[in-house]
Short mmCIF file of C-alpha atoms and ligand atoms in Angstrom, two decimals:
data_model
loop_
_atom_site.label_atom_id
_atom_site.label_comp_id
_atom_site.label_asym_id
_atom_site.label_seq_id
_atom_site.Cartn_x
_atom_site.Cartn_y
_atom_site.Cartn_z
CA MET A 29 64.21 -53.35 -2.41
CA GLY A 30 63.22 -56.48 -0.48
CA GLU A 31 60.35 -58.65 -1.52
CA PRO A 32 57.09 -57.34 -0.11
CA SER A 33 55.49 -59.68 2.41
CA ALA A 34 52.40 -61.56 1.25
CA GLY A 35 50.22 -59.25 3.33
CA ALA A 36 51.81 -56.11 1.94
CA ARG A 37 51.57 -57.46 -1.60
CA GLN A 38 47.88 -58.16 -1.02
CA ALA A 39 47.39 -54.64 0.34
CA LEU A 40 49.10 -53.17 -2.72
CA ASN A 41 46.97 -55.18 -5.07
CA ARG A 42 43.72 -54.57 -3.26
CA SER A 43 41.64 -52.66 -5.73
CA GLY A 44 40.64 -49.57 -3.83
CA LEU A 45 40.00 -47.41 -0.81
CA ALA A 46 37.01 -45.31 0.15
CA SER A 47 36.20 -42.43 2.47
CA THR A 48 32.90 -40.65 3.03
CA ASN A 49 33.05 -38.60 -0.15
CA TYR A 50 35.78 -40.19 -2.27
CA GLU A 51 36.75 -43.48 -3.85
CA LEU A 52 40.32 -44.37 -4.74
CA THR A 53 40.97 -46.92 -7.47
CA PRO A 54 44.30 -47.83 -9.08
CA LEU A 55 45.03 -45.41 -11.92
CA SER A 56 44.10 -47.11 -15.17
CA HIS A 57 43.51 -46.56 -18.86
CA SER A 58 39.95 -45.39 -18.19
CA ASP A 59 41.39 -42.35 -16.36
CA ARG A 60 43.40 -41.08 -19.34
CA ALA A 61 41.15 -38.22 -20.46
CA ASP A 62 40.63 -36.93 -16.92
CA LEU A 63 44.32 -37.30 -16.14
CA PHE A 64 45.24 -35.37 -19.27
CA ALA A 65 42.85 -32.52 -18.41
CA HIS A 66 44.31 -32.46 -14.88
CA LEU A 67 48.04 -32.64 -15.61
CA SER A 68 47.99 -30.40 -18.68
CA ASP A 69 47.31 -27.50 -16.29
CA ALA A 70 50.57 -25.59 -15.91
CA ARG A 71 49.70 -24.29 -12.44
CA THR A 72 48.90 -27.77 -11.17
CA VAL A 73 52.28 -29.16 -12.21
CA GLU A 74 54.25 -26.01 -11.28
CA HIS A 75 55.94 -27.69 -8.28
CA MET A 76 55.86 -31.22 -9.68
CA ASP A 77 58.55 -33.16 -11.55
CA ILE A 78 56.72 -33.10 -14.88
CA GLU A 79 56.01 -30.60 -17.64
CA PRO A 80 52.32 -29.96 -18.34
CA LEU A 81 51.07 -32.89 -20.42
CA ALA A 82 50.89 -31.99 -24.10
CA ASP A 83 48.62 -34.78 -25.30
CA LEU A 84 46.86 -38.01 -24.33
CA ALA A 85 50.07 -39.93 -24.96
CA GLY A 86 51.48 -38.07 -21.95
CA ALA A 87 48.60 -39.33 -19.82
CA ASP A 88 49.21 -42.85 -21.13
CA ALA A 89 52.85 -42.58 -20.04
CA VAL A 90 51.83 -41.58 -16.51
CA ILE A 91 49.37 -44.49 -16.37
CA ALA A 92 52.04 -46.90 -17.65
CA TRP A 93 54.40 -45.62 -14.94
CA ALA A 94 51.69 -46.14 -12.28
CA THR A 95 50.87 -49.62 -13.56
CA GLY A 96 54.56 -50.54 -13.52
CA LEU A 97 54.92 -49.21 -9.98
CA ALA A 98 52.13 -51.49 -8.76
CA ALA A 99 53.40 -54.48 -10.75
CA SER A 100 56.90 -54.19 -9.28
CA GLY A 101 55.63 -53.69 -5.72
CA ASP A 102 57.46 -50.36 -5.55
CA GLY A 103 54.32 -48.30 -5.01
CA ILE A 104 50.76 -47.56 -5.98
CA ARG A 105 48.89 -44.61 -7.47
CA TRP A 106 45.16 -44.20 -7.18
CA ALA A 107 42.69 -42.05 -9.09
CA ILE A 108 40.48 -40.08 -6.68
CA ARG A 109 36.83 -39.77 -7.70
CA ASP A 110 33.91 -38.32 -5.81
CA ARG A 111 30.76 -40.33 -5.19
CA ALA A 112 29.28 -39.02 -8.44
CA GLY A 113 32.32 -40.42 -10.27
CA ALA A 114 33.94 -37.05 -11.04
CA PHE A 115 37.73 -37.13 -11.12
CA ALA A 116 39.32 -35.14 -8.27
CA GLY A 117 43.03 -36.01 -8.55
CA THR A 118 45.50 -38.75 -7.71
CA ALA A 119 47.37 -39.99 -4.65
CA GLY A 120 49.63 -42.85 -3.72
CA PHE A 121 53.02 -44.11 -2.67
CA ASN A 122 56.32 -44.06 -4.54
CA ALA A 123 59.54 -45.72 -3.54
CA LEU A 124 58.36 -48.30 -1.04
CA VAL A 125 61.34 -49.71 0.88
CA ARG A 126 61.12 -52.88 2.95
CA GLU A 127 64.74 -53.94 3.31
CA ARG A 128 66.70 -52.34 6.16
CA GLY A 129 63.75 -50.03 6.73
CA SER A 130 60.02 -49.81 6.20
CA ARG A 131 59.12 -46.60 4.48
CA GLY A 132 57.45 -45.05 1.48
CA GLU A 133 56.95 -41.67 -0.12
CA VAL A 134 53.43 -40.27 -0.29
CA ALA A 135 52.45 -38.14 -3.29
CA TYR A 136 49.21 -36.42 -4.33
CA ASP A 137 47.67 -33.88 -6.68
CA VAL A 138 44.17 -32.43 -6.77
CA VAL A 139 42.42 -30.96 -9.84
CA ARG A 140 42.72 -27.18 -9.73
CA PRO A 141 38.98 -26.31 -9.62
CA ARG A 142 38.82 -28.29 -6.35
CA TRP A 143 41.82 -26.82 -4.58
CA ARG A 144 41.22 -25.72 -1.03
CA GLN A 145 37.90 -27.56 -0.81
CA GLY A 146 39.06 -30.26 1.56
CA VAL A 147 39.78 -33.08 -0.91
CA MET A 148 43.20 -33.90 0.52
CA ALA A 149 42.09 -33.14 4.07
CA GLU A 150 39.78 -36.14 3.64
CA VAL A 151 41.91 -38.34 1.38
CA LEU A 152 45.37 -37.95 2.96
CA PRO A 153 44.38 -39.60 6.30
CA LEU A 154 42.93 -42.53 4.34
CA VAL A 155 46.13 -42.92 2.33
CA LEU A 156 48.33 -42.61 5.44
CA ASP A 157 46.23 -45.16 7.27
CA HIS A 158 46.67 -47.53 4.35
CA GLY A 159 50.42 -46.91 4.44
CA PHE A 160 50.86 -47.41 8.17
CA ARG A 161 48.38 -50.24 8.63
CA ALA A 162 47.76 -52.20 5.43
CA LEU A 163 51.28 -51.73 4.02
CA GLY A 164 52.87 -51.85 7.46
CA LEU A 165 55.11 -48.83 6.91
CA HIS A 166 56.99 -47.35 9.85
CA ARG A 167 57.90 -44.06 8.18
CA ILE A 168 56.10 -42.10 5.48
CA GLU A 169 58.07 -39.41 3.68
CA ALA A 170 57.07 -36.63 1.31
CA MET A 171 59.25 -34.56 -0.99
CA VAL A 172 58.11 -30.99 -1.48
CA THR A 173 59.56 -28.38 -3.79
CA PRO A 174 60.34 -25.23 -1.77
CA GLY A 175 57.64 -22.68 -2.56
CA ASN A 176 54.84 -25.24 -2.59
CA ALA A 177 53.13 -23.68 0.41
CA ALA A 178 49.90 -25.66 -0.04
CA SER A 179 51.64 -29.02 0.11
CA ALA A 180 53.90 -28.02 3.02
CA ALA A 181 50.94 -26.73 5.05
CA LEU A 182 48.90 -29.85 4.26
CA LEU A 183 51.68 -32.13 5.52
CA GLU A 184 52.32 -30.07 8.65
CA ARG A 185 48.61 -30.14 9.47
CA HIS A 186 48.74 -33.94 9.20
CA GLY A 187 51.62 -34.56 11.57
CA PHE A 188 54.61 -34.40 9.22
CA ALA A 189 57.84 -32.70 10.30
CA ARG A 190 60.18 -30.96 7.89
CA GLU A 191 63.46 -32.75 8.55
CA ALA A 192 65.80 -31.33 5.97
CA VAL A 193 66.44 -29.34 2.85
CA LEU A 194 67.95 -31.70 0.31
CA ARG A 195 70.07 -29.41 -1.82
CA ASP A 196 69.91 -29.89 -5.60
CA TYR A 197 68.26 -33.23 -4.90
CA ALA A 198 66.30 -33.57 -8.12
CA PHE A 199 66.73 -32.64 -11.75
CA TRP A 200 63.75 -31.84 -13.96
CA LYS A 201 62.60 -29.08 -16.30
CA GLY A 202 66.23 -28.44 -17.21
CA ARG A 203 67.62 -27.62 -13.75
CA TYR A 204 68.35 -28.95 -10.26
CA TRP A 205 65.81 -28.43 -7.50
CA ASP A 206 66.12 -28.47 -3.72
CA GLN A 207 63.54 -30.64 -1.97
CA TRP A 208 62.09 -30.31 1.51
CA LEU A 209 62.13 -33.74 3.12
CA TYR A 210 59.04 -34.28 5.27
CA ALA A 211 58.33 -37.39 7.33
CA ARG A 212 55.84 -38.83 9.78
CA LEU A 213 56.48 -41.96 11.83
CA THR A 214 53.96 -44.58 12.94
CA GLY A 215 53.63 -43.15 16.42
CA ASP A 216 53.54 -39.46 15.45
CA GLY A 217 50.26 -37.67 16.02
CA GLY A 218 48.28 -36.44 13.03
C1 LIG B 315 48.73 -29.53 -2.31
C2 LIG B 315 47.29 -29.91 -2.70
C3 LIG B 315 47.26 -31.39 -3.02
C4 LIG B 315 46.36 -29.61 -1.52
O1 LIG B 315 45.12 -30.30 -1.73
P1 LIG B 315 43.70 -29.63 -1.36
O2 LIG B 315 42.66 -30.67 -1.58
O3 LIG B 315 43.56 -28.34 -2.10
O4 LIG B 315 43.89 -29.35 0.19
P2 LIG B 315 42.69 -29.16 1.27
O5 LIG B 315 41.66 -28.22 0.72
O6 LIG B 315 42.20 -30.49 1.69
O7 LIG B 315 43.45 -28.45 2.45
C5 LIG B 315 44.00 -29.21 3.53
C6 LIG B 315 45.03 -28.35 4.22
O8 LIG B 315 46.13 -28.17 3.34
C7 LIG B 315 46.67 -26.85 3.53
N1 LIG B 315 46.49 -26.06 2.29
C8 LIG B 315 45.86 -26.47 1.16
N2 LIG B 315 45.97 -25.52 0.22
C9 LIG B 315 46.66 -24.50 0.77
C10 LIG B 315 47.11 -23.25 0.28
N3 LIG B 315 46.85 -22.84 -0.97
N4 LIG B 315 47.82 -22.46 1.11
C11 LIG B 315 48.11 -22.85 2.38
N5 LIG B 315 47.69 -24.03 2.90
C12 LIG B 315 47.00 -24.85 2.09
C13 LIG B 315 45.91 -26.26 4.69
O9 LIG B 315 46.54 -26.64 5.90
C14 LIG B 315 44.59 -26.97 4.56
O10 LIG B 315 43.83 -27.00 5.70
P3 LIG B 315 42.86 -25.74 6.04
O11 LIG B 315 42.09 -25.45 4.79
O12 LIG B 315 42.02 -26.24 7.16
O13 LIG B 315 43.79 -24.62 6.42
C15 LIG B 315 46.83 -29.09 -3.93
O14 LIG B 315 47.08 -27.71 -3.70
C16 LIG B 315 47.48 -29.51 -5.24
O15 LIG B 315 47.06 -30.47 -5.87
N6 LIG B 315 48.53 -28.79 -5.70
C17 LIG B 315 49.18 -29.07 -6.98
C18 LIG B 315 49.90 -30.41 -7.02
C19 LIG B 315 50.98 -30.50 -5.97
O16 LIG B 315 51.72 -29.55 -5.76
N7 LIG B 315 51.05 -31.66 -5.32
C20 LIG B 315 51.99 -31.90 -4.24
C21 LIG B 315 53.35 -32.19 -4.70
S1 LIG B 315 54.44 -32.38 -3.27
#
């Protein structure tokens, strides 16, 4: 990956984002208990590339991964909290590419008791705006495991097109998985 520009580096390091009802701050050690409660839910991680977390050490590993992502300039992961401070999930970018392209992969997960209550409907536009404007991305991708109807519908509602089925693209939980490749370009409507 190419070196991020100074502006993009600044945007990555900027501490947080906010919408009407939610605040996004870089995932940190203080999120570990909430993150464990969230990602130890088997239904939440059903279509994700991780097993349900078994203990707090699992949450620490996710936080260490997120911290490393930000430190390397390869991405960012935020904790989403409502205005009362209650944890609602996470969102961010993986795999930022700036050499011979300008793209990143958006990723998100909402705590199960809040599914279908409009958390991502509010947060995803904020994250995309950050990607297109602050990070200067031209193309934002998302990888979805076939069968994850909620994620596919969310992306399609927000201007993403399903471009391909990537056969046996990923390996986790002991087997290969196809992935739906979604993408939205700068000029695409949302
Ligand atoms: C995918 C996920 C993030 C959606 O977040 P959410 O906050 O529940 O979504 P919202 O309530 O804001 O819904 C926004 C839109 O997403 C779509 N959507 C969300 N849940 C849906 C579901 N169960 N079935 C179909 N469409 C759904 C709809 O288009 C919806 O708009 P609408 O309610 O006006 O029809 C959430 O289901 C989740 O965290 N799942 C587990 C983790 C995961 O799979 N992450 C994605 C990995 S690619």
